[in-house]
PDB file of C-alpha atoms and ligand atoms in Angstrom:
ATOM      1  CA  UNK B 576       8.873  37.136   2.478  1.00  0.00           C
ATOM      2  CA  UNK B 577      12.405  35.542   3.898  1.00  0.00           C
ATOM      3  CA  UNK B 578      12.554  32.985   7.365  1.00  0.00           C
ATOM      4  CA  UNK B 579      14.713  34.596  10.010  1.00  0.00           C
ATOM      5  CA  UNK B 580      17.780  33.112   9.361  1.00  0.00           C
ATOM      6  CA  UNK B 581      18.117  31.774  12.810  1.00  0.00           C
ATOM      7  CA  UNK B 582      14.271  30.258  13.010  1.00  0.00           C
ATOM      8  CA  UNK B 583      15.179  26.447  14.344  1.00  0.00           C
ATOM      9  CA  UNK B 584      14.240  23.035  12.504  1.00  0.00           C
ATOM     10  CA  UNK B 585      11.123  22.346  14.420  1.00  0.00           C
ATOM     11  CA  UNK B 586      10.102  26.108  13.621  1.00  0.00           C
ATOM     12  CA  UNK B 587      10.459  25.435   9.780  1.00  0.00           C
ATOM     13  CA  UNK B 588       8.460  21.818  10.252  1.00  0.00           C
ATOM     14  CA  UNK B 589       6.412  23.741  11.815  1.00  0.00           C
ATOM     15  CA  UNK B 590       5.459  25.682   8.969  1.00  0.00           C
ATOM     16  CA  UNK B 591       5.697  23.374   6.501  1.00  0.00           C
ATOM     17  CA  UNK B 592       2.990  21.515   8.845  1.00  0.00           C
ATOM     18  CA  UNK B 593       0.833  24.250   9.195  1.00  0.00           C
ATOM     19  CA  UNK B 594       1.660  26.740   7.203  1.00  0.00           C
ATOM     20  CA  UNK B 595       1.556  29.054  10.057  1.00  0.00           C
ATOM     21  CA  UNK B 596       4.109  28.546  12.765  1.00  0.00           C
ATOM     22  CA  UNK B 597       3.186  27.397  15.775  1.00  0.00           C
ATOM     23  CA  UNK B 598       6.307  27.178  17.724  1.00  0.00           C
ATOM     24  CA  UNK B 599       6.295  30.933  18.481  1.00  0.00           C
ATOM     25  CA  UNK B 600       8.098  32.828  15.534  1.00  0.00           C
ATOM     26  CA  UNK B 601       6.000  35.737  14.099  1.00  0.00           C
ATOM     27  CA  UNK B 602       5.774  35.452   9.801  1.00  0.00           C
ATOM     28  CA  UNK B 603       5.164  38.904   9.371  1.00  0.00           C
ATOM     29  CA  UNK B 604       4.086  40.009   5.886  1.00  0.00           C
ATOM     30  CA  UNK B 605       3.713  43.870   6.125  1.00  0.00           C
ATOM     31  CA  UNK B 606       0.205  44.042   7.257  1.00  0.00           C
ATOM     32  CA  UNK B 607       0.903  41.357   9.622  1.00  0.00           C
ATOM     33  CA  UNK B 608       0.383  37.394  10.090  1.00  0.00           C
ATOM     34  CA  UNK B 609      -0.969  35.078   7.006  1.00  0.00           C
ATOM     35  CA  UNK B 610      -1.323  32.108   5.994  1.00  0.00           C
ATOM     36  CA  UNK B 611       1.833  30.927   4.152  1.00  0.00           C
ATOM     37  CA  UNK B 612       0.866  30.152   0.032  1.00  0.00           C
ATOM     38  CA  UNK B 613       2.463  26.182  -0.952  1.00  0.00           C
ATOM     39  CA  UNK B 614       5.599  28.331  -2.582  1.00  0.00           C
ATOM     40  CA  UNK B 615       7.152  29.615   1.469  1.00  0.00           C
ATOM     41  CA  UNK B 616       6.263  26.462   2.728  1.00  0.00           C
ATOM     42  CA  UNK B 617       7.756  24.403   0.373  1.00  0.00           C
ATOM     43  CA  UNK B 618      10.892  26.362   0.794  1.00  0.00           C
ATOM     44  CA  UNK B 619      10.803  25.702   5.007  1.00  0.00           C
ATOM     45  CA  UNK B 620      10.713  22.374   4.222  1.00  0.00           C
ATOM     46  CA  UNK B 621      14.099  22.668   1.757  1.00  0.00           C
ATOM     47  CA  UNK B 622      15.791  24.257   3.805  1.00  0.00           C
ATOM     48  CA  UNK B 623      15.616  21.646   7.086  1.00  0.00           C
ATOM     49  CA  UNK B 624      16.226  18.993   3.697  1.00  0.00           C
ATOM     50  CA  UNK B 625      19.298  21.045   2.990  1.00  0.00           C
ATOM     51  CA  UNK B 626      20.868  20.878   6.976  1.00  0.00           C
ATOM     52  CA  UNK B 627      21.714  17.759   8.878  1.00  0.00           C
ATOM     53  CA  UNK B 628      18.243  16.624   9.831  1.00  0.00           C
ATOM     54  CA  UNK B 629      17.440  15.194  13.275  1.00  0.00           C
ATOM     55  CA  UNK B 630      15.334  11.809  13.733  1.00  0.00           C
ATOM     56  CA  UNK B 631      13.437  13.343  16.309  1.00  0.00           C
ATOM     57  CA  UNK B 632      12.460  15.913  13.072  1.00  0.00           C
ATOM     58  CA  UNK B 633      11.592  12.706  11.516  1.00  0.00           C
ATOM     59  CA  UNK B 634       9.766  11.322  14.756  1.00  0.00           C
ATOM     60  CA  UNK B 635       7.665  14.081  14.627  1.00  0.00           C
ATOM     61  CA  UNK B 636       6.371  12.914  11.152  1.00  0.00           C
ATOM     62  CA  UNK B 637       6.053   9.646  11.532  1.00  0.00           C
ATOM     63  CA  UNK B 638       4.638  10.621  14.799  1.00  0.00           C
ATOM     64  CA  UNK B 639       1.436  12.322  12.804  1.00  0.00           C
ATOM     65  CA  UNK B 640       1.223   9.641  10.368  1.00  0.00           C
ATOM     66  CA  UNK B 641       0.680   7.340  12.703  1.00  0.00           C
ATOM     67  CA  UNK B 642      -2.269   8.921  13.583  1.00  0.00           C
ATOM     68  CA  UNK B 643      -4.362   7.186  11.387  1.00  0.00           C
ATOM     69  CA  UNK B 644      -8.087   7.955  11.041  1.00  0.00           C
ATOM     70  CA  UNK B 645      -7.680  10.178  13.692  1.00  0.00           C
ATOM     71  CA  UNK B 646      -5.489  13.024  12.634  1.00  0.00           C
ATOM     72  CA  UNK B 647      -6.346  15.096   9.776  1.00  0.00           C
ATOM     73  CA  UNK B 648      -5.826  14.563   5.943  1.00  0.00           C
ATOM     74  CA  UNK B 649      -4.706  17.225   5.288  1.00  0.00           C
ATOM     75  CA  UNK B 650      -1.740  17.386   8.492  1.00  0.00           C
ATOM     76  CA  UNK B 651      -0.778  13.418   7.417  1.00  0.00           C
ATOM     77  CA  UNK B 652      -0.407  14.444   4.066  1.00  0.00           C
ATOM     78  CA  UNK B 653       1.749  17.383   4.532  1.00  0.00           C
ATOM     79  CA  UNK B 654       4.063  15.057   6.997  1.00  0.00           C
ATOM     80  CA  UNK B 655       4.148  12.279   4.918  1.00  0.00           C
ATOM     81  CA  UNK B 656       5.735  14.202   1.965  1.00  0.00           C
ATOM     82  CA  UNK B 657       7.647  15.586   4.290  1.00  0.00           C
ATOM     83  CA  UNK B 658       9.342  12.158   5.317  1.00  0.00           C
ATOM     84  CA  UNK B 659       9.610  11.050   2.167  1.00  0.00           C
ATOM     85  CA  UNK B 660      11.296  14.435   0.918  1.00  0.00           C
ATOM     86  CA  UNK B 661      13.870  14.064   4.500  1.00  0.00           C
ATOM     87  CA  UNK B 662      14.976  10.870   3.645  1.00  0.00           C
ATOM     88  CA  UNK B 663      15.723  10.619   0.202  1.00  0.00           C
ATOM     89  CA  UNK B 664      19.077  10.537   0.266  1.00  0.00           C
ATOM     90  CA  UNK B 665      19.181   8.223   2.859  1.00  0.00           C
ATOM     91  CA  UNK B 666      16.708   5.476   4.112  1.00  0.00           C
ATOM     92  CA  UNK B 667      17.024   5.429   8.615  1.00  0.00           C
ATOM     93  CA  UNK B 668      17.489   2.503   9.936  1.00  0.00           C
ATOM     94  CA  UNK B 669      14.500   2.582  12.655  1.00  0.00           C
ATOM     95  CA  UNK B 670      11.715   0.126  11.723  1.00  0.00           C
ATOM     96  CA  UNK B 671       9.674   2.968  13.023  1.00  0.00           C
ATOM     97  CA  UNK B 672      10.147   5.219  10.659  1.00  0.00           C
ATOM     98  CA  UNK B 673      10.563   2.860   7.560  1.00  0.00           C
ATOM     99  CA  UNK B 674       6.938   1.709   8.434  1.00  0.00           C
ATOM    100  CA  UNK B 675       5.610   5.224   8.608  1.00  0.00           C
ATOM    101  CA  UNK B 676       7.556   6.701   5.781  1.00  0.00           C
ATOM    102  CA  UNK B 677       5.496   2.984   4.048  1.00  0.00           C
ATOM    103  CA  UNK B 678       2.702   3.657   5.327  1.00  0.00           C
ATOM    104  CA  UNK B 679       2.893   7.438   4.039  1.00  0.00           C
ATOM    105  CA  UNK B 680       3.570   7.083   0.472  1.00  0.00           C
ATOM    106  CA  UNK B 681      -0.305   6.107  -0.200  1.00  0.00           C
ATOM    107  CA  UNK B 682      -0.866   9.257   1.799  1.00  0.00           C
ATOM    108  CA  UNK B 683       1.973  11.639  -0.924  1.00  0.00           C
ATOM    109  CA  UNK B 684       0.818   9.746  -3.915  1.00  0.00           C
ATOM    110  CA  UNK B 685      -1.389  10.964  -6.503  1.00  0.00           C
ATOM    111  CA  UNK B 686      -4.475  10.488  -6.127  1.00  0.00           C
ATOM    112  CA  UNK B 687      -4.835   9.032  -9.335  1.00  0.00           C
ATOM    113  CA  UNK B 688      -2.150   6.485  -8.914  1.00  0.00           C
ATOM    114  CA  UNK B 689      -3.323   5.933  -4.670  1.00  0.00           C
ATOM    115  CA  UNK B 690      -6.233   5.172  -5.666  1.00  0.00           C
ATOM    116  CA  UNK B 691      -7.518   1.316  -5.616  1.00  0.00           C
ATOM    117  CA  UNK B 692     -10.039   0.359  -8.063  1.00  0.00           C
ATOM    118  CA  UNK B 693     -12.727  -3.090  -7.708  1.00  0.00           C
ATOM    119  CA  UNK B 694     -13.259  -5.159 -10.506  1.00  0.00           C
ATOM    120  CA  UNK B 695     -16.344  -7.517 -10.275  1.00  0.00           C
ATOM    121  CA  UNK B 696     -16.660 -10.808 -12.036  1.00  0.00           C
ATOM    122  CA  UNK B 697     -13.313 -11.410 -12.745  1.00  0.00           C
ATOM    123  CA  UNK B 698     -13.682 -15.152 -11.408  1.00  0.00           C
ATOM    124  CA  UNK B 699     -16.581 -16.823 -12.646  1.00  0.00           C
ATOM    125  CA  UNK B 700     -18.517 -18.265  -9.573  1.00  0.00           C
ATOM    126  CA  UNK B 701     -17.940 -21.651  -9.846  1.00  0.00           C
ATOM    127  CA  UNK B 702     -14.272 -21.547 -10.446  1.00  0.00           C
ATOM    128  CA  UNK B 703     -13.924 -19.700  -6.614  1.00  0.00           C
ATOM    129  CA  UNK B 704     -15.767 -22.552  -5.386  1.00  0.00           C
ATOM    130  CA  UNK B 705     -13.598 -25.446  -7.086  1.00  0.00           C
ATOM    131  CA  UNK B 706     -10.432 -23.109  -6.362  1.00  0.00           C
ATOM    132  CA  UNK B 707     -11.376 -23.216  -2.082  1.00  0.00           C
ATOM    133  CA  UNK B 708     -12.083 -26.848  -2.590  1.00  0.00           C
ATOM    134  CA  UNK B 709      -9.154 -28.121  -4.077  1.00  0.00           C
ATOM    135  CA  UNK B 710      -7.135 -25.246  -2.038  1.00  0.00           C
ATOM    136  CA  UNK B 711      -9.058 -27.260   1.349  1.00  0.00           C
ATOM    137  CA  UNK B 712      -8.125 -31.134  -0.152  1.00  0.00           C
ATOM    138  CA  UNK B 713      -4.483 -29.946  -0.914  1.00  0.00           C
ATOM    139  CA  UNK B 714      -4.132 -28.546   3.010  1.00  0.00           C
ATOM    140  CA  UNK B 715      -6.141 -31.756   4.276  1.00  0.00           C
ATOM    141  CA  UNK B 716      -2.645 -33.767   3.001  1.00  0.00           C
ATOM    142  CA  UNK B 717       0.319 -31.155   3.000  1.00  0.00           C
ATOM    143  CA  UNK B 718      -1.134 -28.359   5.343  1.00  0.00           C
ATOM    144  CA  UNK B 719      -1.696 -24.754   4.671  1.00  0.00           C
ATOM    145  CA  UNK B 720       1.315 -22.806   4.730  1.00  0.00           C
ATOM    146  CA  UNK B 721       2.681 -19.459   4.192  1.00  0.00           C
ATOM    147  CA  UNK B 722       4.870 -17.411   1.804  1.00  0.00           C
ATOM    148  CA  UNK B 723       7.470 -16.385   3.912  1.00  0.00           C
ATOM    149  CA  UNK B 724       6.565 -12.120   3.798  1.00  0.00           C
ATOM    150  CA  UNK B 725       7.375 -10.245   6.328  1.00  0.00           C
ATOM    151  CA  UNK B 726       2.733 -10.111   7.116  1.00  0.00           C
ATOM    152  CA  UNK B 727       2.097 -13.449   6.123  1.00  0.00           C
ATOM    153  CA  UNK B 728      -1.430 -15.163   5.547  1.00  0.00           C
ATOM    154  CA  UNK B 729      -2.006 -18.800   5.735  1.00  0.00           C
ATOM    155  CA  UNK B 730      -1.700 -19.680   2.127  1.00  0.00           C
ATOM    156  CA  UNK B 731      -1.038 -21.890  -1.038  1.00  0.00           C
ATOM    157  CA  UNK B 732       0.291 -20.529  -3.824  1.00  0.00           C
ATOM    158  CA  UNK B 733      -2.268 -21.822  -6.632  1.00  0.00           C
ATOM    159  CA  UNK B 734       1.143 -23.482  -8.499  1.00  0.00           C
ATOM    160  CA  UNK B 735      -0.359 -26.483  -6.242  1.00  0.00           C
ATOM    161  CA  UNK B 736      -3.324 -27.177  -7.596  1.00  0.00           C
ATOM    162  CA  UNK B 737      -4.951 -29.571 -10.103  1.00  0.00           C
ATOM    163  CA  UNK B 738      -6.979 -26.728 -11.882  1.00  0.00           C
ATOM    164  CA  UNK B 739      -3.517 -24.140 -10.756  1.00  0.00           C
ATOM    165  CA  UNK B 740      -2.635 -24.061 -14.794  1.00  0.00           C
ATOM    166  CA  UNK B 741      -6.348 -22.527 -15.344  1.00  0.00           C
ATOM    167  CA  UNK B 742      -6.368 -20.224 -13.000  1.00  0.00           C
ATOM    168  CA  UNK B 743      -3.090 -18.308 -13.972  1.00  0.00           C
ATOM    169  CA  UNK B 744      -4.188 -18.364 -17.288  1.00  0.00           C
ATOM    170  CA  UNK B 745      -7.486 -16.537 -16.592  1.00  0.00           C
ATOM    171  CA  UNK B 746      -5.167 -14.171 -14.568  1.00  0.00           C
ATOM    172  CA  UNK B 747      -3.210 -13.870 -17.273  1.00  0.00           C
ATOM    173  CA  UNK B 748      -5.843 -13.464 -19.840  1.00  0.00           C
ATOM    174  CA  UNK B 749      -8.269 -10.938 -17.259  1.00  0.00           C
ATOM    175  CA  UNK B 750      -5.665  -9.668 -14.573  1.00  0.00           C
ATOM    176  CA  UNK B 751      -2.515  -8.192 -16.537  1.00  0.00           C
ATOM    177  CA  UNK B 752      -4.567  -6.396 -18.797  1.00  0.00           C
ATOM    178  CA  UNK B 753      -6.671  -4.738 -15.835  1.00  0.00           C
ATOM    179  CA  UNK B 754      -3.111  -3.574 -14.518  1.00  0.00           C
ATOM    180  CA  UNK B 755      -2.265  -2.299 -17.617  1.00  0.00           C
ATOM    181  CA  UNK B 756      -4.848  -0.365 -18.556  1.00  0.00           C
ATOM    182  CA  UNK B 757      -5.899   1.401 -15.281  1.00  0.00           C
ATOM    183  CA  UNK B 758      -1.575   1.383 -14.360  1.00  0.00           C
ATOM    184  CA  UNK B 759       0.111   1.100 -17.870  1.00  0.00           C
ATOM    185  CA  UNK B 760       1.269   4.806 -17.893  1.00  0.00           C
ATOM    186  CA  UNK B 761       3.760   4.152 -15.361  1.00  0.00           C
ATOM    187  CA  UNK B 762       4.122   0.683 -15.222  1.00  0.00           C
ATOM    188  CA  UNK B 763       4.143  -1.122 -18.744  1.00  0.00           C
ATOM    189  CA  UNK B 764       2.429  -2.283 -21.348  1.00  0.00           C
ATOM    190  CA  UNK B 765       0.746  -6.224 -20.352  1.00  0.00           C
ATOM    191  CA  UNK B 766       3.619  -7.332 -21.943  1.00  0.00           C
ATOM    192  CA  UNK B 767       5.920  -6.193 -19.604  1.00  0.00           C
ATOM    193  CA  UNK B 768       4.045  -7.499 -16.337  1.00  0.00           C
ATOM    194  CA  UNK B 769       4.717 -10.404 -15.041  1.00  0.00           C
ATOM    195  CA  UNK B 770       3.103 -12.978 -11.439  1.00  0.00           C
ATOM    196  CA  UNK B 771       5.543 -12.613  -8.987  1.00  0.00           C
ATOM    197  CA  UNK B 772       3.053 -14.856  -6.611  1.00  0.00           C
ATOM    198  CA  UNK B 773      -0.366 -16.134  -7.701  1.00  0.00           C
ATOM    199  CA  UNK B 774      -1.510 -18.192  -3.339  1.00  0.00           C
ATOM    200  CA  UNK B 775      -4.762 -18.690  -1.854  1.00  0.00           C
ATOM    201  CA  UNK B 776      -4.801 -17.275   1.412  1.00  0.00           C
ATOM    202  CA  UNK B 777      -7.808 -17.699   3.664  1.00  0.00           C
ATOM    203  CA  UNK B 778      -8.691 -16.128   6.760  1.00  0.00           C
ATOM    204  CA  UNK B 779     -10.953 -18.404   9.423  1.00  0.00           C
ATOM    205  CA  UNK B 780     -13.193 -17.582  12.460  1.00  0.00           C
ATOM    206  CA  UNK B 781     -14.924 -20.784  12.777  1.00  0.00           C
ATOM    207  CA  UNK B 782     -11.142 -22.403  14.470  1.00  0.00           C
ATOM    208  CA  UNK B 783      -9.922 -20.649  17.718  1.00  0.00           C
ATOM    209  CA  UNK B 784      -6.302 -18.830  17.261  1.00  0.00           C
ATOM    210  CA  UNK B 785      -6.482 -19.302  13.446  1.00  0.00           C
ATOM    211  CA  UNK B 786      -5.198 -15.892  11.793  1.00  0.00           C
ATOM    212  CA  UNK B 787      -9.096 -13.608  10.737  1.00  0.00           C
ATOM    213  CA  UNK B 788      -7.110 -10.672   8.993  1.00  0.00           C
ATOM    214  CA  UNK B 789      -3.766  -8.667   8.580  1.00  0.00           C
ATOM    215  CA  UNK B 790      -2.155  -5.945   9.705  1.00  0.00           C
ATOM    216  CA  UNK B 791      -1.934  -3.118   7.656  1.00  0.00           C
ATOM    217  CA  UNK B 792       1.925  -2.871   6.134  1.00  0.00           C
ATOM    218  CA  UNK B 793       2.577  -3.000   2.355  1.00  0.00           C
ATOM    219  CA  UNK B 794       3.199  -5.913  -0.691  1.00  0.00           C
ATOM    220  CA  UNK B 795       6.912  -6.201  -2.026  1.00  0.00           C
ATOM    221  CA  UNK B 796       5.036  -5.742  -5.584  1.00  0.00           C
ATOM    222  CA  UNK B 797       4.788  -2.953  -7.759  1.00  0.00           C
ATOM    223  CA  UNK B 798       1.134  -4.114  -7.805  1.00  0.00           C
ATOM    224  CA  UNK B 799      -1.348  -6.233  -6.361  1.00  0.00           C
ATOM    225  CA  UNK B 800      -4.297  -7.801  -6.417  1.00  0.00           C
ATOM    226  CA  UNK B 801      -6.759  -9.518  -3.980  1.00  0.00           C
ATOM    227  CA  UNK B 802      -9.871 -11.018  -5.990  1.00  0.00           C
ATOM    228  CA  UNK B 803     -12.642 -12.561  -2.803  1.00  0.00           C
ATOM    229  CA  UNK B 804     -13.195 -16.440  -3.863  1.00  0.00           C
ATOM    230  CA  UNK B 805     -15.374 -17.246  -0.930  1.00  0.00           C
ATOM    231  CA  UNK B 806     -19.475 -16.201  -1.123  1.00  0.00           C
ATOM    232  CA  UNK B 807     -20.218 -13.239   0.664  1.00  0.00           C
ATOM    233  CA  UNK B 808     -22.595 -14.952   2.761  1.00  0.00           C
ATOM    234  CA  UNK B 809     -19.816 -17.286   3.873  1.00  0.00           C
ATOM    235  CA  UNK B 810     -18.265 -14.677   5.595  1.00  0.00           C
ATOM    236  CA  UNK B 811     -18.701 -11.976   8.292  1.00  0.00           C
ATOM    237  CA  UNK B 812     -16.308  -8.801   8.364  1.00  0.00           C
ATOM    238  CA  UNK B 813     -13.522  -8.957   6.249  1.00  0.00           C
ATOM    239  CA  UNK B 814     -12.394  -6.640   3.326  1.00  0.00           C
ATOM    240  CA  UNK B 815      -9.402  -4.890   2.136  1.00  0.00           C
ATOM    241  CA  UNK B 816      -9.128  -1.897   3.593  1.00  0.00           C
ATOM    242  CA  UNK B 817      -7.048   1.237   2.555  1.00  0.00           C
ATOM    243  CA  UNK B 818      -7.273   3.527   5.512  1.00  0.00           C
ATOM    244  CA  UNK B 819      -5.444   6.714   3.426  1.00  0.00           C
ATOM    245  CA  UNK B 820      -9.320   7.318   1.430  1.00  0.00           C
ATOM    246  CA  UNK B 821     -10.662   5.546   3.593  1.00  0.00           C
ATOM    247  CA  UNK B 822     -11.934   2.556   2.004  1.00  0.00           C
ATOM    248  CA  UNK B 823     -13.286  -0.490   2.339  1.00  0.00           C
ATOM    249  CA  UNK B 824     -13.961  -2.788  -0.692  1.00  0.00           C
ATOM    250  CA  UNK B 825     -15.813  -6.357  -0.434  1.00  0.00           C
ATOM    251  CA  UNK B 826     -15.908  -6.711  -3.935  1.00  0.00           C
ATOM    252  CA  UNK B 827     -18.223 -10.530  -4.102  1.00  0.00           C
ATOM    253  CA  UNK B 828     -17.376 -13.659  -5.453  1.00  0.00           C
ATOM    254  CA  UNK B 829     -15.375 -13.173  -8.180  1.00  0.00           C
ATOM    255  CA  UNK B 830     -14.957  -9.525  -7.666  1.00  0.00           C
ATOM    256  CA  UNK B 831     -11.186  -8.211  -7.669  1.00  0.00           C
ATOM    257  CA  UNK B 832      -9.496  -5.154  -5.867  1.00  0.00           C
ATOM    258  CA  UNK B 833      -6.399  -3.741  -7.901  1.00  0.00           C
ATOM    259  CA  UNK B 834      -3.777  -1.274  -5.980  1.00  0.00           C
ATOM    260  CA  UNK B 835      -0.471  -0.100  -6.167  1.00  0.00           C
ATOM    261  CA  UNK B 836       1.351  -2.901  -3.769  1.00  0.00           C
ATOM    262  CA  UNK B 837       3.141  -0.085  -2.177  1.00  0.00           C
ATOM    263  CA  UNK B 838       0.231   1.033  -0.807  1.00  0.00           C
ATOM    264  CA  UNK B 839      -0.097   0.713   2.489  1.00  0.00           C
ATOM    265  CA  UNK B 840      -3.759  -1.588   3.197  1.00  0.00           C
ATOM    266  CA  UNK B 841      -5.027  -4.453   5.263  1.00  0.00           C
ATOM    267  CA  UNK B 842      -7.462  -7.004   5.551  1.00  0.00           C
ATOM    268  CA  UNK B 843      -9.649  -6.554   8.280  1.00  0.00           C
ATOM    269  CA  UNK B 844     -10.603  -9.793  10.299  1.00  0.00           C
ATOM    270  CA  UNK B 845     -13.937 -11.596   9.838  1.00  0.00           C
ATOM    271  CA  UNK B 846     -15.562 -11.674  12.664  1.00  0.00           C
ATOM    272  CA  UNK B 847     -17.566 -15.638  11.495  1.00  0.00           C
ATOM    273  CA  UNK B 848     -17.060 -17.926   8.764  1.00  0.00           C
ATOM    274  CA  UNK B 849     -14.699 -18.700   6.347  1.00  0.00           C
ATOM    275  CA  UNK B 850     -12.753 -16.231   3.538  1.00  0.00           C
ATOM    276  CA  UNK B 851     -10.574 -17.170   0.812  1.00  0.00           C
ATOM    277  CA  UNK B 852      -8.848 -14.821  -0.965  1.00  0.00           C
ATOM    278  CA  UNK B 853      -6.902 -15.373  -4.566  1.00  0.00           C
ATOM    279  CA  UNK B 854      -3.590 -12.837  -3.958  1.00  0.00           C
ATOM    280  CA  UNK B 855      -1.741 -12.303  -6.842  1.00  0.00           C
ATOM    281  CA  UNK B 856       1.403  -9.636  -6.668  1.00  0.00           C
ATOM    282  CA  UNK B 857       2.498  -8.362 -10.241  1.00  0.00           C
ATOM    283  CA  UNK B 858       6.309  -7.041 -11.104  1.00  0.00           C
ATOM    284  CA  UNK B 859       7.582  -5.944 -14.023  1.00  0.00           C
ATOM    285  CA  UNK B 860       9.334  -8.226 -16.081  1.00  0.00           C
ATOM    286  CA  UNK B 861      12.931  -5.864 -16.217  1.00  0.00           C
ATOM    287  CA  UNK B 862      12.879  -5.193 -12.097  1.00  0.00           C
ATOM    288  CA  UNK B 863      12.372  -8.602 -11.528  1.00  0.00           C
ATOM    289  CA  UNK B 864      15.386  -9.620 -13.980  1.00  0.00           C
ATOM    290  CA  UNK B 865      17.298  -6.613 -12.374  1.00  0.00           C
ATOM    291  CA  UNK B 866      15.951  -8.321  -8.735  1.00  0.00           C
ATOM    292  CA  UNK B 867      17.692 -11.493 -10.151  1.00  0.00           C
ATOM    293  CA  UNK B 868      20.727 -10.400 -10.630  1.00  0.00           C
ATOM    294  CA  UNK B 869      20.944 -10.075 -13.945  1.00  0.00           C
ATOM    295  CA  UNK B 870      22.890  -6.693 -15.899  1.00  0.00           C
ATOM    296  CA  UNK B 871      20.587  -5.076 -18.706  1.00  0.00           C
ATOM    297  CA  UNK B 872      22.403  -4.287 -21.729  1.00  0.00           C
ATOM    298  CA  UNK B 873      20.244  -1.114 -23.991  1.00  0.00           C
ATOM    299  CA  UNK B 874      20.773  -1.571 -27.117  1.00  0.00           C
TER     300      UNK B 874
HETATM  301  O1  AKG A1366      -6.995  -9.882   2.378  1.00  0.00           O
HETATM  302  C1  AKG A1366      -6.801  -9.104   2.157  1.00  0.00           C
HETATM  303  O2  AKG A1366      -7.992  -8.520   1.453  1.00  0.00           O
HETATM  304  C2  AKG A1366      -5.481  -8.589   1.523  1.00  0.00           C
HETATM  305  C3  AKG A1366      -4.549  -9.709   1.109  1.00  0.00           C
HETATM  306  C4  AKG A1366      -2.910  -9.113   1.279  1.00  0.00           C
HETATM  307  O3  AKG A1366      -2.963  -7.712   1.669  1.00  0.00           O
HETATM  308  C5  AKG A1366      -1.990  -9.346   1.381  1.00  0.00           C
HETATM  309  O4  AKG A1366      -2.052 -10.936   1.834  1.00  0.00           O
HETATM  310  O5  AKG A1366      -0.602  -9.163   1.184  1.00  0.00           O
HETATM  311 FE1  FE2 A1367      -1.233  -6.970   0.802  1.00  0.00          FE
END
């Protein structure tokens, strides 16, 4: 079956999204209108990609991704793949489109890569308590800071703390092998992985105006890990939320969630108490060197 030549971008997008065109175009095999096969849908998307893609088409896809859990997963996934395909050569400057693109990656990636993984008991409870104690003690003198990120938390780098070197060594020994085990095939062995940032973040429901959660976002890192430092009974609500599955992970004190940094996630607001987490943002050594301006010479 071939698409009628005159089908508009809108119609082709409908074909990609729904299989059947909803915009009035009648697609007929000899026996009548039928649901399209995958390669026919791909052809419709490819044909849009080959033309001058109007912003309105991209916004239509963004609108579907933005439905979040209110939209059907299959349709949101198609919209995400469509948006990524149509912006492959040039990322639009429009912030709404960029946000939808970031949100869509979690939907478009293969499940194996898009799944977060929980690891229980990464850091002993007593050490978690010690990190929180030292962070509060340090903050009492110097205040909490915030790493300058687009979605900032109230935080402190672990390097400020007396136990910082111990935590960093432990994370190197315990966390990096977990990343290598789960994502090593794509992102390299443990020896290739390096910390971009390692910090303690604080959410506080007992002080008015304090930060209680973090909106949906993607991290700047290749790989990310959030370790719960607080005890479970120290707070209500909270946890790391992944809308594309959807799943909320609250791994217990010392437990962690690991995921690709470009998977859309949020910290659900806490409703009581305080929630402290240790966040590890991990990059590949070679990517960091390039980002820092070194040229890599291949021998
Ligand atoms: O607190 C959490 O569960 C998530 C934290 C996070 O995503 C971040 O700091 O980038
Ligand atoms: Fe994050």
